[in-house]
Amino acid sequence: SARASGSPFAPRPRGVASVGDVAPQATRNAEAPQDGGTWEIRPTGTEGTVHLRLTERDSSSGSNVPISQLTGLTASQLSGAGGPVQFRLQRDAGTFTFEGVLRNGLGAGTFSFSADPQFPAELAKRGFARPTALEQYQMARHDVGFAFVDELNAQGYGKPQTSELVRAGQHGVQAAYVRDLAALGYKLGSLAPLIELRDHGVTPAFIRELGELGYKGLPA
């Protein structure tokens, strides 16, 4: 994920378990997450979308999130003079609760996480192993939910290990990516080559642009 410099007004992070952007980091820090960490928000070049970065003790990652998914935060608050804010981000695996301050479209503060107690059972109903507390946190962190696992099933990816689902999310592979690549003829059967493509910047737009230049139907 894109790196960002520290915010001059972000509070010091509370002690939490380290959760990295890639699988080896997560493996080194296998304990369950604690209260949460700190967040930063900034505008993007896309209307209605902000870049949200979450930081734990010694790891940080961010992604672009539609404002509509941030319950309690509005576009007018982001464009206004600023002030204290509270908002939530609800995902299948659990809910993040944020509090902090906005100023000139930039924001920072602290967040906490509450795991959805029904998520492990619902995942098991779909044929996946119940996640550990850390895996469930990571699945919420990277928006790996029912839409993602249902899309994998629809595109013939079988039943990856829950740890593989987590790794895919950490590398930016989500439901839309699986669906868009399948529509372009890339149903790869397992997550590893899909993750490799994503890591190397092979986006649907990149594939279409290559096709326009005469490079159509390239193997993965």
CSV table of C-alpha atoms in Angstrom, one decimal:
chain,number,residue,atom,x,y,z
A,1,SER,CA,0.0,0.0,0.0
A,2,ALA,CA,1.0,3.6,-0.5
A,3,ARG,CA,3.2,5.1,2.2
A,4,ALA,CA,2.3,8.4,3.9
A,5,SER,CA,4.2,10.7,6.2
A,6,GLY,CA,3.2,11.0,9.8
A,7,SER,CA,0.5,13.6,10.7
A,8,PRO,CA,1.7,16.5,12.7
A,9,PHE,CA,-1.4,16.3,14.9
A,10,ALA,CA,-1.9,12.6,15.2
A,11,PRO,CA,-2.0,11.3,18.8
A,12,ARG,CA,0.5,8.8,20.0
A,13,PRO,CA,-0.7,5.2,19.2
A,14,ARG,CA,-1.9,3.0,22.0
A,15,GLY,CA,-0.1,-0.3,22.5
A,16,VAL,CA,-1.6,-2.9,20.1
A,17,ALA,CA,-0.5,-6.1,18.5
A,18,SER,CA,1.6,-5.5,15.4
A,19,VAL,CA,-0.3,-6.4,12.2
A,20,GLY,CA,1.8,-6.0,9.0
A,21,ASP,CA,0.9,-5.4,5.4
A,22,VAL,CA,2.2,-8.8,4.3
A,23,ALA,CA,2.0,-12.3,5.6
A,24,PRO,CA,5.5,-12.7,7.1
A,25,GLN,CA,4.8,-9.7,9.4
A,26,ALA,CA,1.5,-11.2,10.5
A,27,THR,CA,3.2,-14.5,11.2
A,28,ARG,CA,5.8,-12.8,13.4
A,29,ASN,CA,3.1,-11.2,15.4
A,30,ALA,CA,0.6,-14.0,15.8
A,31,GLU,CA,-1.1,-12.7,19.0
A,32,ALA,CA,-4.6,-11.2,18.8
A,33,PRO,CA,-5.0,-7.5,18.3
A,34,GLN,CA,-5.8,-5.3,21.3
A,35,ASP,CA,-7.8,-2.0,21.4
A,36,GLY,CA,-6.8,-0.5,18.1
A,37,GLY,CA,-4.4,2.2,17.0
A,38,THR,CA,-4.4,5.6,15.2
A,39,TRP,CA,-5.9,6.7,12.0
A,40,GLU,CA,-5.3,9.4,9.4
A,41,ILE,CA,-7.5,10.6,6.6
A,42,ARG,CA,-6.8,12.8,3.6
A,43,PRO,CA,-8.4,13.6,0.3
A,44,THR,CA,-7.9,11.7,-2.9
A,45,GLY,CA,-8.3,12.8,-6.5
A,46,THR,CA,-11.7,11.1,-6.7
A,47,GLU,CA,-14.8,12.8,-5.5
A,48,GLY,CA,-16.6,11.0,-2.7
A,49,THR,CA,-13.5,9.0,-1.7
A,50,VAL,CA,-10.9,9.5,1.0
A,51,HIS,CA,-7.6,7.8,1.8
A,52,LEU,CA,-7.8,6.2,5.2
A,53,ARG,CA,-4.6,5.0,6.9
A,54,LEU,CA,-4.6,2.8,10.0
A,55,THR,CA,-1.5,2.5,12.2
A,56,GLU,CA,-0.8,-0.1,14.9
A,57,ARG,CA,2.3,-0.2,17.1
A,58,ASP,CA,4.8,-0.8,14.3
A,59,SER,CA,2.8,-1.3,11.1
A,60,SER,CA,0.7,1.0,8.9
A,61,SER,CA,-1.4,0.6,5.7
A,62,GLY,CA,-4.0,2.6,3.9
A,63,SER,CA,-6.6,2.4,1.2
A,64,ASN,CA,-9.1,4.5,-0.6
A,65,VAL,CA,-12.6,4.3,1.0
A,66,PRO,CA,-15.9,5.8,-0.2
A,67,ILE,CA,-17.1,8.4,2.3
A,68,SER,CA,-20.5,6.6,2.1
A,69,GLN,CA,-19.0,3.7,4.0
A,70,LEU,CA,-17.9,5.9,6.9
A,71,THR,CA,-21.0,6.2,9.0
A,72,GLY,CA,-21.1,9.5,10.8
A,73,LEU,CA,-18.6,11.3,8.5
A,74,THR,CA,-19.9,13.6,5.7
A,75,ALA,CA,-18.3,15.4,2.7
A,76,SER,CA,-19.3,18.7,4.3
A,77,GLN,CA,-17.3,17.9,7.4
A,78,LEU,CA,-14.3,17.1,5.3
A,79,SER,CA,-14.6,20.4,3.4
A,80,GLY,CA,-15.5,22.6,6.3
A,81,ALA,CA,-13.4,24.3,8.9
A,82,GLY,CA,-12.9,21.2,10.9
A,83,GLY,CA,-13.4,20.0,14.5
A,84,PRO,CA,-13.9,16.8,16.5
A,85,VAL,CA,-15.4,13.8,14.7
A,86,GLN,CA,-16.7,10.4,15.5
A,87,PHE,CA,-17.5,7.8,12.8
A,88,ARG,CA,-17.6,4.1,12.1
A,89,LEU,CA,-16.6,1.7,9.3
A,90,GLN,CA,-18.6,-1.6,9.4
A,91,ARG,CA,-17.3,-4.7,7.6
A,92,ASP,CA,-18.4,-8.3,7.7
A,93,ALA,CA,-15.7,-9.3,10.1
A,94,GLY,CA,-16.2,-6.4,12.5
A,95,THR,CA,-16.6,-2.7,13.1
A,96,PHE,CA,-13.9,0.1,13.4
A,97,THR,CA,-14.9,3.1,15.5
A,98,PHE,CA,-13.0,6.3,15.0
A,99,GLU,CA,-12.7,9.5,17.0
A,100,GLY,CA,-10.4,12.4,16.4
A,101,VAL,CA,-10.1,15.8,14.7
A,102,LEU,CA,-10.6,17.1,11.2
A,103,ARG,CA,-8.8,20.2,9.9
A,104,ASN,CA,-8.8,21.5,6.3
A,105,GLY,CA,-9.8,18.1,4.8
A,106,LEU,CA,-7.2,16.2,6.9
A,107,GLY,CA,-7.9,14.2,9.9
A,108,ALA,CA,-6.3,12.1,12.6
A,109,GLY,CA,-7.2,10.3,15.9
A,110,THR,CA,-7.6,6.9,17.5
A,111,PHE,CA,-9.6,3.9,16.5
A,112,SER,CA,-10.9,0.7,18.2
A,113,PHE,CA,-12.1,-2.5,16.7
A,114,SER,CA,-15.0,-4.7,17.7
A,115,ALA,CA,-15.1,-8.2,16.1
A,116,ASP,CA,-18.5,-9.5,14.8
A,117,PRO,CA,-19.1,-12.6,16.9
A,118,GLN,CA,-21.2,-14.2,14.2
A,119,PHE,CA,-18.5,-13.9,11.5
A,120,PRO,CA,-16.6,-17.1,12.2
A,121,ALA,CA,-19.7,-19.2,12.1
A,122,GLU,CA,-20.9,-17.6,8.9
A,123,LEU,CA,-17.5,-18.2,7.3
A,124,ALA,CA,-17.6,-21.9,8.4
A,125,LYS,CA,-21.0,-22.3,6.7
A,126,ARG,CA,-19.3,-21.4,3.5
A,127,GLY,CA,-16.7,-24.1,4.0
A,128,PHE,CA,-13.9,-22.1,5.5
A,129,ALA,CA,-12.0,-22.7,8.7
A,130,ARG,CA,-13.0,-20.4,11.5
A,131,PRO,CA,-10.5,-17.5,11.7
A,132,THR,CA,-8.3,-16.7,14.7
A,133,ALA,CA,-8.9,-13.4,16.4
A,134,LEU,CA,-5.9,-11.9,14.5
A,135,GLU,CA,-7.2,-13.3,11.2
A,136,GLN,CA,-10.6,-11.9,11.8
A,137,TYR,CA,-9.1,-8.5,12.6
A,138,GLN,CA,-7.1,-8.6,9.4
A,139,MET,CA,-10.1,-9.6,7.3
A,140,ALA,CA,-11.9,-6.6,8.6
A,141,ARG,CA,-8.9,-4.4,8.1
A,142,HIS,CA,-8.6,-5.4,4.4
A,143,ASP,CA,-12.3,-5.8,3.7
A,144,VAL,CA,-12.2,-9.6,3.1
A,145,GLY,CA,-15.8,-10.5,3.7
A,146,PHE,CA,-18.6,-12.6,2.3
A,147,ALA,CA,-18.6,-10.8,-1.1
A,148,PHE,CA,-15.0,-11.8,-1.6
A,149,VAL,CA,-15.4,-15.5,-0.7
A,150,ASP,CA,-18.6,-15.7,-2.7
A,151,GLU,CA,-16.8,-14.2,-5.7
A,152,LEU,CA,-13.9,-16.7,-5.3
A,153,ASN,CA,-16.5,-19.5,-5.3
A,154,ALA,CA,-18.3,-18.1,-8.4
A,155,GLN,CA,-15.0,-17.9,-10.3
A,156,GLY,CA,-13.9,-21.4,-9.5
A,157,TYR,CA,-11.3,-20.7,-6.8
A,158,GLY,CA,-12.5,-23.5,-4.6
A,159,LYS,CA,-11.9,-23.2,-0.8
A,160,PRO,CA,-8.6,-21.5,0.0
A,161,GLN,CA,-7.3,-21.7,3.5
A,162,THR,CA,-8.5,-18.9,5.8
A,163,SER,CA,-4.8,-17.7,6.1
A,164,GLU,CA,-4.7,-17.4,2.3
A,165,LEU,CA,-7.8,-15.2,2.4
A,166,VAL,CA,-6.0,-13.0,4.8
A,167,ARG,CA,-2.9,-12.8,2.7
A,168,ALA,CA,-4.9,-11.9,-0.4
A,169,GLY,CA,-6.5,-9.1,1.5
A,170,GLN,CA,-3.2,-7.8,2.8
A,171,HIS,CA,-2.0,-7.7,-0.9
A,172,GLY,CA,-5.0,-5.8,-2.1
A,173,VAL,CA,-6.9,-8.7,-3.8
A,174,GLN,CA,-10.6,-8.0,-3.3
A,175,ALA,CA,-13.9,-9.1,-4.8
A,176,ALA,CA,-13.8,-6.6,-7.6
A,177,TYR,CA,-10.3,-7.6,-8.7
A,178,VAL,CA,-11.2,-11.3,-8.8
A,179,ARG,CA,-14.4,-10.4,-10.8
A,180,ASP,CA,-12.7,-8.0,-13.2
A,181,LEU,CA,-9.8,-10.3,-14.1
A,182,ALA,CA,-12.2,-13.2,-14.6
A,183,ALA,CA,-14.2,-11.0,-17.1
A,184,LEU,CA,-10.9,-10.5,-19.0
A,185,GLY,CA,-10.3,-14.3,-19.2
A,186,TYR,CA,-8.1,-14.7,-16.1
A,187,LYS,CA,-9.6,-17.4,-13.8
A,188,LEU,CA,-6.4,-18.6,-12.2
A,189,GLY,CA,-7.8,-21.3,-9.9
A,190,SER,CA,-5.7,-20.4,-6.8
A,191,LEU,CA,-4.9,-17.2,-5.0
A,192,ALA,CA,-1.1,-17.3,-5.2
A,193,PRO,CA,-0.9,-16.3,-8.9
A,194,LEU,CA,-3.7,-13.7,-8.4
A,195,ILE,CA,-1.7,-12.1,-5.6
A,196,GLU,CA,1.5,-12.1,-7.7
A,197,LEU,CA,-0.3,-10.3,-10.5
A,198,ARG,CA,-1.7,-7.7,-8.1
A,199,ASP,CA,1.7,-7.2,-6.5
A,200,HIS,CA,3.2,-6.4,-9.9
A,201,GLY,CA,0.6,-3.9,-10.8
A,202,VAL,CA,-1.4,-6.0,-13.3
A,203,THR,CA,-4.7,-4.2,-13.1
A,204,PRO,CA,-7.7,-4.7,-15.4
A,205,ALA,CA,-6.9,-1.3,-16.9
A,206,PHE,CA,-3.3,-2.5,-17.6
A,207,ILE,CA,-4.6,-5.6,-19.3
A,208,ARG,CA,-7.0,-3.6,-21.5
A,209,GLU,CA,-4.3,-1.1,-22.4
A,210,LEU,CA,-2.0,-3.9,-23.5
A,211,GLY,CA,-4.8,-5.3,-25.6
A,212,GLU,CA,-5.2,-2.0,-27.3
A,213,LEU,CA,-1.5,-2.1,-28.2
A,214,GLY,CA,-1.9,-5.6,-29.8
A,215,TYR,CA,-0.9,-7.7,-26.8
A,216,LYS,CA,-4.1,-9.7,-26.3
A,217,GLY,CA,-4.6,-13.0,-24.5
A,218,LEU,CA,-1.3,-13.0,-22.8
A,219,PRO,CA,-0.9,-15.8,-20.2
A,220,ALA,CA,-0.8,-14.7,-16.6
